[in-house]
PDB file of C-alpha atoms and ligand atoms in Angstrom:
ATOM      1  CA  MET T   1       1.902  26.081   1.235  1.00  0.00           C
ATOM      2  CA  THR T   2      -0.596  23.388   2.129  1.00  0.00           C
ATOM      3  CA  LYS T   3       0.767  19.897   2.725  1.00  0.00           C
ATOM      4  CA  LYS T   4      -0.040  17.085   0.368  1.00  0.00           C
ATOM      5  CA  ARG T   5      -2.484  14.754   2.089  1.00  0.00           C
ATOM      6  CA  ILE T   6      -2.089  10.934   1.989  1.00  0.00           C
ATOM      7  CA  SER T   7      -4.589   8.346   3.063  1.00  0.00           C
ATOM      8  CA  ILE T   8      -3.349   4.751   3.821  1.00  0.00           C
ATOM      9  CA  PHE T   9      -5.488   1.709   2.901  1.00  0.00           C
ATOM     10  CA  ALA T  10      -4.604  -1.437   4.828  1.00  0.00           C
ATOM     11  CA  SER T  11      -6.300  -4.697   5.724  1.00  0.00           C
ATOM     12  CA  GLY T  12      -3.822  -6.331   8.073  1.00  0.00           C
ATOM     13  CA  GLY T  13      -1.094  -5.801  10.626  1.00  0.00           C
ATOM     14  CA  GLY T  14      -0.044  -2.544   9.024  1.00  0.00           C
ATOM     15  CA  SER T  15       3.798  -2.706   9.476  1.00  0.00           C
ATOM     16  CA  ASN T  16       4.125  -0.723   6.311  1.00  0.00           C
ATOM     17  CA  ALA T  17       1.532   1.825   7.403  1.00  0.00           C
ATOM     18  CA  LEU T  18       3.569   2.263  10.623  1.00  0.00           C
ATOM     19  CA  LYS T  19       6.590   3.085   8.586  1.00  0.00           C
ATOM     20  CA  PHE T  20       4.602   5.810   6.819  1.00  0.00           C
ATOM     21  CA  PHE T  21       3.341   7.229  10.124  1.00  0.00           C
ATOM     22  CA  GLU T  22       6.933   7.402  11.384  1.00  0.00           C
ATOM     23  CA  TYR T  23       8.539   8.684   8.152  1.00  0.00           C
ATOM     24  CA  PHE T  24       6.068  11.558   7.621  1.00  0.00           C
ATOM     25  CA  GLU T  25       5.461  12.496  11.300  1.00  0.00           C
ATOM     26  CA  ASN T  26       7.313  15.800  11.078  1.00  0.00           C
ATOM     27  CA  ASP T  27       7.406  16.258   7.297  1.00  0.00           C
ATOM     28  CA  GLN T  28       7.108  19.806   5.954  1.00  0.00           C
ATOM     29  CA  ASP T  29       5.376  18.878   2.704  1.00  0.00           C
ATOM     30  CA  ILE T  30       3.410  15.703   3.239  1.00  0.00           C
ATOM     31  CA  GLU T  31       1.108  14.299   5.923  1.00  0.00           C
ATOM     32  CA  ILE T  32      -0.769  11.094   6.566  1.00  0.00           C
ATOM     33  CA  VAL T  33      -4.350  12.224   7.238  1.00  0.00           C
ATOM     34  CA  SER T  34      -6.306   8.951   7.485  1.00  0.00           C
ATOM     35  CA  VAL T  35      -6.433   5.192   7.410  1.00  0.00           C
ATOM     36  CA  PHE T  36      -9.177   3.199   5.509  1.00  0.00           C
ATOM     37  CA  THR T  37      -9.634  -0.446   6.211  1.00  0.00           C
ATOM     38  CA  ASN T  38     -12.169  -3.196   5.357  1.00  0.00           C
ATOM     39  CA  ASN T  39     -11.281  -5.157   8.463  1.00  0.00           C
ATOM     40  CA  LYS T  40     -12.470  -3.971  11.837  1.00  0.00           C
ATOM     41  CA  SER T  41      -9.824  -6.098  13.682  1.00  0.00           C
ATOM     42  CA  ALA T  42      -6.919  -5.079  11.518  1.00  0.00           C
ATOM     43  CA  GLY T  43      -3.695  -4.301  13.545  1.00  0.00           C
ATOM     44  CA  VAL T  44      -3.284  -1.142  11.605  1.00  0.00           C
ATOM     45  CA  ILE T  45      -6.072   0.522  13.602  1.00  0.00           C
ATOM     46  CA  GLU T  46      -4.135   0.363  16.883  1.00  0.00           C
ATOM     47  CA  LYS T  47      -1.026   1.774  15.119  1.00  0.00           C
ATOM     48  CA  ALA T  48      -3.006   4.631  13.663  1.00  0.00           C
ATOM     49  CA  GLU T  49      -4.416   5.471  17.070  1.00  0.00           C
ATOM     50  CA  ARG T  50      -0.896   5.604  18.514  1.00  0.00           C
ATOM     51  CA  PHE T  51      -0.169   8.486  15.997  1.00  0.00           C
ATOM     52  CA  SER T  52      -3.645  10.049  16.443  1.00  0.00           C
ATOM     53  CA  ILE T  53      -4.459   9.352  12.815  1.00  0.00           C
ATOM     54  CA  PRO T  54      -8.155   8.852  12.262  1.00  0.00           C
ATOM     55  CA  HIS T  55      -9.260   5.491  10.851  1.00  0.00           C
ATOM     56  CA  ASN T  56     -12.354   4.524   8.915  1.00  0.00           C
ATOM     57  CA  VAL T  57     -13.707   0.998   8.673  1.00  0.00           C
ATOM     58  CA  TYR T  58     -15.781   0.080   5.602  1.00  0.00           C
ATOM     59  CA  ASN T  59     -16.970  -3.418   5.229  1.00  0.00           C
ATOM     60  CA  ARG T  60     -16.641  -5.350   1.861  1.00  0.00           C
ATOM     61  CA  ASN T  61     -20.036  -4.041   0.528  1.00  0.00           C
ATOM     62  CA  TYR T  62     -18.757  -0.420   0.461  1.00  0.00           C
ATOM     63  CA  TRP T  63     -15.793  -1.394  -1.684  1.00  0.00           C
ATOM     64  CA  GLU T  64     -18.150  -2.718  -4.492  1.00  0.00           C
ATOM     65  CA  THR T  65     -18.825   0.721  -5.941  1.00  0.00           C
ATOM     66  CA  GLY T  66     -16.689   2.833  -3.591  1.00  0.00           C
ATOM     67  CA  GLU T  67     -19.182   5.689  -3.794  1.00  0.00           C
ATOM     68  CA  VAL T  68     -19.357   6.512  -0.081  1.00  0.00           C
ATOM     69  CA  ILE T  69     -15.643   5.998   0.309  1.00  0.00           C
ATOM     70  CA  ILE T  70     -14.845   8.499  -2.586  1.00  0.00           C
ATOM     71  CA  ASP T  71     -17.086  11.129  -0.904  1.00  0.00           C
ATOM     72  CA  HIS T  72     -15.337  10.557   2.462  1.00  0.00           C
ATOM     73  CA  LEU T  73     -11.882  10.855   0.782  1.00  0.00           C
ATOM     74  CA  LYS T  74     -12.956  14.100  -0.894  1.00  0.00           C
ATOM     75  CA  ASP T  75     -14.305  15.463   2.490  1.00  0.00           C
ATOM     76  CA  GLN T  76     -10.869  14.705   3.937  1.00  0.00           C
ATOM     77  CA  LYS T  77      -9.171  16.564   0.952  1.00  0.00           C
ATOM     78  CA  VAL T  78      -7.027  13.494   0.224  1.00  0.00           C
ATOM     79  CA  ASP T  79      -4.495  14.020  -2.579  1.00  0.00           C
ATOM     80  CA  TYR T  80      -2.931  10.486  -2.693  1.00  0.00           C
ATOM     81  CA  ILE T  81      -3.774   6.983  -1.541  1.00  0.00           C
ATOM     82  CA  VAL T  82      -1.173   4.507  -0.497  1.00  0.00           C
ATOM     83  CA  LEU T  83      -2.174   0.790  -0.454  1.00  0.00           C
ATOM     84  CA  ALA T  84      -0.205  -1.005   2.270  1.00  0.00           C
ATOM     85  CA  GLY T  85      -1.362  -4.554   2.407  1.00  0.00           C
ATOM     86  CA  PHE T  86      -4.837  -3.721   1.241  1.00  0.00           C
ATOM     87  CA  MET T  87      -6.453  -6.924   0.113  1.00  0.00           C
ATOM     88  CA  LEU T  88      -9.673  -5.981  -1.756  1.00  0.00           C
ATOM     89  CA  LEU T  89      -9.935  -4.847  -5.374  1.00  0.00           C
ATOM     90  CA  ILE T  90     -10.154  -1.067  -5.616  1.00  0.00           C
ATOM     91  CA  PRO T  91     -13.370  -0.155  -7.391  1.00  0.00           C
ATOM     92  CA  SER T  92     -12.847   1.425 -10.881  1.00  0.00           C
ATOM     93  CA  GLU T  93     -14.834   4.563  -9.854  1.00  0.00           C
ATOM     94  CA  LEU T  94     -12.290   5.159  -7.143  1.00  0.00           C
ATOM     95  CA  ILE T  95      -9.344   4.567  -9.575  1.00  0.00           C
ATOM     96  CA  ARG T  96     -10.834   7.086 -11.991  1.00  0.00           C
ATOM     97  CA  ALA T  97     -11.457   9.619  -9.180  1.00  0.00           C
ATOM     98  CA  PHE T  98      -7.794   9.372  -8.100  1.00  0.00           C
ATOM     99  CA  SER T  99      -6.233   8.712 -11.474  1.00  0.00           C
ATOM    100  CA  ASN T 100      -2.395   8.303 -11.127  1.00  0.00           C
ATOM    101  CA  ARG T 101      -2.650   9.141  -7.425  1.00  0.00           C
ATOM    102  CA  ILE T 102      -2.933   5.626  -6.050  1.00  0.00           C
ATOM    103  CA  PHE T 103       0.133   3.613  -5.180  1.00  0.00           C
ATOM    104  CA  ASN T 104       0.565  -0.066  -4.329  1.00  0.00           C
ATOM    105  CA  ILE T 105       3.400  -2.248  -3.142  1.00  0.00           C
ATOM    106  CA  HIS T 106       3.692  -5.803  -4.308  1.00  0.00           C
ATOM    107  CA  PRO T 107       5.940  -8.223  -2.446  1.00  0.00           C
ATOM    108  CA  ALA T 108       7.750  -9.678  -5.518  1.00  0.00           C
ATOM    109  CA  LEU T 109       9.376  -8.500  -8.706  1.00  0.00           C
ATOM    110  CA  LEU T 110       6.494  -7.972 -11.114  1.00  0.00           C
ATOM    111  CA  PRO T 111       5.460  -9.116 -13.750  1.00  0.00           C
ATOM    112  CA  LYS T 112       6.423 -12.365 -12.146  1.00  0.00           C
ATOM    113  CA  PHE T 113       4.192 -13.606  -9.264  1.00  0.00           C
ATOM    114  CA  GLY T 114       1.473 -11.044  -9.763  1.00  0.00           C
ATOM    115  CA  GLY T 115      -2.205 -11.128 -10.674  1.00  0.00           C
ATOM    116  CA  LYS T 116      -5.384 -12.365  -9.005  1.00  0.00           C
ATOM    117  CA  GLY T 117      -4.857 -14.485  -5.882  1.00  0.00           C
ATOM    118  CA  MET T 118      -1.180 -13.361  -5.629  1.00  0.00           C
ATOM    119  CA  TYR T 119      -1.040 -11.572  -2.358  1.00  0.00           C
ATOM    120  CA  GLY T 120       0.708 -12.009   1.035  1.00  0.00           C
ATOM    121  CA  MET T 121       2.062 -15.517   1.654  1.00  0.00           C
ATOM    122  CA  ASN T 122       0.732 -16.878  -1.642  1.00  0.00           C
ATOM    123  CA  VAL T 123       3.391 -14.788  -3.396  1.00  0.00           C
ATOM    124  CA  HIS T 124       6.259 -16.008  -1.207  1.00  0.00           C
ATOM    125  CA  ARG T 125       5.163 -19.651  -1.572  1.00  0.00           C
ATOM    126  CA  ALA T 126       5.152 -19.294  -5.372  1.00  0.00           C
ATOM    127  CA  VAL T 127       8.619 -17.665  -5.276  1.00  0.00           C
ATOM    128  CA  LYS T 128       9.899 -20.591  -3.211  1.00  0.00           C
ATOM    129  CA  GLU T 129       8.391 -23.159  -5.530  1.00  0.00           C
ATOM    130  CA  ALA T 130       9.936 -21.449  -8.550  1.00  0.00           C
ATOM    131  CA  LYS T 131      13.401 -21.858  -6.849  1.00  0.00           C
ATOM    132  CA  GLU T 132      14.158 -18.145  -7.518  1.00  0.00           C
ATOM    133  CA  SER T 133      17.544 -16.810  -6.354  1.00  0.00           C
ATOM    134  CA  GLU T 134      16.035 -13.335  -5.698  1.00  0.00           C
ATOM    135  CA  SER T 135      12.839 -11.677  -4.811  1.00  0.00           C
ATOM    136  CA  GLY T 136      11.999  -8.116  -3.892  1.00  0.00           C
ATOM    137  CA  ILE T 137       9.387  -5.421  -4.076  1.00  0.00           C
ATOM    138  CA  THR T 138       7.504  -3.567  -6.866  1.00  0.00           C
ATOM    139  CA  ILE T 139       6.025  -0.114  -6.155  1.00  0.00           C
ATOM    140  CA  HIS T 140       3.542   0.817  -8.851  1.00  0.00           C
ATOM    141  CA  PHE T 141       0.598   2.925  -9.771  1.00  0.00           C
ATOM    142  CA  VAL T 142      -2.820   1.190  -9.463  1.00  0.00           C
ATOM    143  CA  ASN T 143      -4.968   0.739 -12.571  1.00  0.00           C
ATOM    144  CA  GLU T 144      -8.019  -1.393 -13.085  1.00  0.00           C
ATOM    145  CA  HIS T 145      -6.097  -4.720 -13.426  1.00  0.00           C
ATOM    146  CA  TYR T 146      -4.373  -6.390 -10.513  1.00  0.00           C
ATOM    147  CA  ASP T 147      -0.701  -5.572 -10.403  1.00  0.00           C
ATOM    148  CA  GLU T 148      -0.480  -4.107 -13.942  1.00  0.00           C
ATOM    149  CA  GLY T 149      -0.191  -0.332 -13.289  1.00  0.00           C
ATOM    150  CA  GLU T 150       2.950   1.555 -14.346  1.00  0.00           C
ATOM    151  CA  ILE T 151       5.963   0.470 -12.301  1.00  0.00           C
ATOM    152  CA  ILE T 152       7.663   3.297 -10.255  1.00  0.00           C
ATOM    153  CA  SER T 153      10.478   1.362  -8.554  1.00  0.00           C
ATOM    154  CA  GLN T 154      11.681  -2.194  -8.037  1.00  0.00           C
ATOM    155  CA  VAL T 155      14.236  -3.282  -5.416  1.00  0.00           C
ATOM    156  CA  SER T 156      15.521  -6.871  -5.321  1.00  0.00           C
ATOM    157  CA  CYS T 157      16.996  -8.948  -2.519  1.00  0.00           C
ATOM    158  CA  PRO T 158      18.845 -12.225  -2.642  1.00  0.00           C
ATOM    159  CA  ILE T 159      17.163 -15.333  -1.238  1.00  0.00           C
ATOM    160  CA  ALA T 160      18.680 -18.768  -0.492  1.00  0.00           C
ATOM    161  CA  LEU T 161      17.187 -22.015  -1.874  1.00  0.00           C
ATOM    162  CA  SER T 162      16.950 -23.116   1.745  1.00  0.00           C
ATOM    163  CA  ASP T 163      14.749 -20.146   2.773  1.00  0.00           C
ATOM    164  CA  SER T 164      11.184 -21.133   3.780  1.00  0.00           C
ATOM    165  CA  PRO T 165       8.278 -18.867   2.367  1.00  0.00           C
ATOM    166  CA  GLU T 166       8.190 -17.252   5.854  1.00  0.00           C
ATOM    167  CA  GLU T 167      11.906 -16.381   5.647  1.00  0.00           C
ATOM    168  CA  ILE T 168      11.477 -14.969   2.118  1.00  0.00           C
ATOM    169  CA  ALA T 169       8.505 -12.875   3.461  1.00  0.00           C
ATOM    170  CA  GLN T 170      10.721 -11.483   6.196  1.00  0.00           C
ATOM    171  CA  LYS T 171      13.516 -10.539   3.792  1.00  0.00           C
ATOM    172  CA  VAL T 172      11.091  -8.865   1.434  1.00  0.00           C
ATOM    173  CA  LEU T 173       9.182  -7.045   4.210  1.00  0.00           C
ATOM    174  CA  ARG T 174      12.532  -5.503   5.347  1.00  0.00           C
ATOM    175  CA  VAL T 175      13.048  -4.160   1.850  1.00  0.00           C
ATOM    176  CA  GLU T 176       9.465  -2.813   1.810  1.00  0.00           C
ATOM    177  CA  HIS T 177       9.976  -0.835   5.057  1.00  0.00           C
ATOM    178  CA  GLU T 178      13.281   0.566   3.854  1.00  0.00           C
ATOM    179  CA  ASN T 179      11.878   1.787   0.575  1.00  0.00           C
ATOM    180  CA  TYR T 180       8.176   2.352   0.401  1.00  0.00           C
ATOM    181  CA  PRO T 181       7.768   5.653   2.264  1.00  0.00           C
ATOM    182  CA  LYS T 182      10.961   7.002   0.691  1.00  0.00           C
ATOM    183  CA  VAL T 183       9.882   6.231  -2.823  1.00  0.00           C
ATOM    184  CA  ILE T 184       6.378   7.795  -2.316  1.00  0.00           C
ATOM    185  CA  ALA T 185       7.937  10.839  -0.805  1.00  0.00           C
ATOM    186  CA  GLU T 186       9.985  11.313  -3.943  1.00  0.00           C
ATOM    187  CA  VAL T 187       7.033  10.925  -6.321  1.00  0.00           C
ATOM    188  CA  VAL T 188       4.788  13.208  -4.302  1.00  0.00           C
ATOM    189  CA  ARG T 189       7.478  15.884  -3.765  1.00  0.00           C
ATOM    190  CA  LYS T 190       7.936  16.046  -7.535  1.00  0.00           C
ATOM    191  CA  SER T 191       4.319  17.229  -7.891  1.00  0.00           C
ATOM    192  CA  ILE T 192       4.774  20.111  -5.374  1.00  0.00           C
TER     193      ILE T 192
HETATM  194  C1  GAR L 201       3.159  -6.655   2.543  1.00  0.00           C
HETATM  195  O1  GAR L 201       4.090  -7.607   2.391  1.00  0.00           O
HETATM  196  C2  GAR L 201       2.574  -6.178   1.169  1.00  0.00           C
HETATM  197  O2  GAR L 201       3.579  -6.134   0.190  1.00  0.00           O
HETATM  198  C3  GAR L 201       1.626  -7.265   0.897  1.00  0.00           C
HETATM  199  O3  GAR L 201       0.915  -7.468   2.166  1.00  0.00           O
HETATM  200  C4  GAR L 201       1.861  -7.259   3.185  1.00  0.00           C
HETATM  201  C5  GAR L 201       1.251  -6.383   4.199  1.00  0.00           C
HETATM  202  O4  GAR L 201       2.020  -6.276   5.398  1.00  0.00           O
HETATM  203  N1  GAR L 201       0.677  -6.757  -0.136  1.00  0.00           N
HETATM  204  C6  GAR L 201       0.143  -7.586  -1.015  1.00  0.00           C
HETATM  205  O5  GAR L 201       0.347  -8.756  -1.117  1.00  0.00           O
HETATM  206  C7  GAR L 201      -0.796  -6.828  -2.045  1.00  0.00           C
HETATM  207  N2  GAR L 201      -1.038  -7.596  -3.222  1.00  0.00           N
HETATM  208  P1  GAR L 201       1.806  -5.126   6.479  1.00  0.00           P
HETATM  209  O6  GAR L 201       0.305  -5.215   6.876  1.00  0.00           O
HETATM  210  O7  GAR L 201       2.646  -5.616   7.610  1.00  0.00           O
HETATM  211  O8  GAR L 201       2.183  -3.838   5.908  1.00  0.00           O
END
């Protein structure tokens, strides 16, 4: 049986991407075959190199239609795409080409604290301002609207009123690392 092939899209440090590289390193059914980024100085590149996973840098212009990127993904025979801190909008052509095969993680409990402009620290600052007693993660399919695709899994974590946005971010990131690869493994294995 041929393994299911996942490509990771990331724009930043890539701590979630690293968890995927580790989790699937010796997996029988699933492999991480590539990384796509819009940022040539993204930390994820060095992490991918450590695992000998090829990376592809496409600047912002290429993400407007996604045409070249779709061809590249097809050449690589990619089955699924995992967004791991990818900060540009995925073009609708790409979403159509990989319908129900693109996953995202959002660092809060959607539908709260989602939508345009809600990414990274902006999310954790908003959670702090709203004086929430919990935050968490939402793993969902990607559709053409920011953060509105079907929810696959949510995991919450308690936060204290005294937590800074940075402390909330750390707590949430820990929950991301523990759950994201595991949840995606379950979804992809179901399709095998
Ligand atoms: C993660 O917290 C992820 O949930 C968030 O960016 C961070 C990337 O960290 N994604 C979004 O805000 C997407 N809307 P990482 O580069 O260390 O994995």
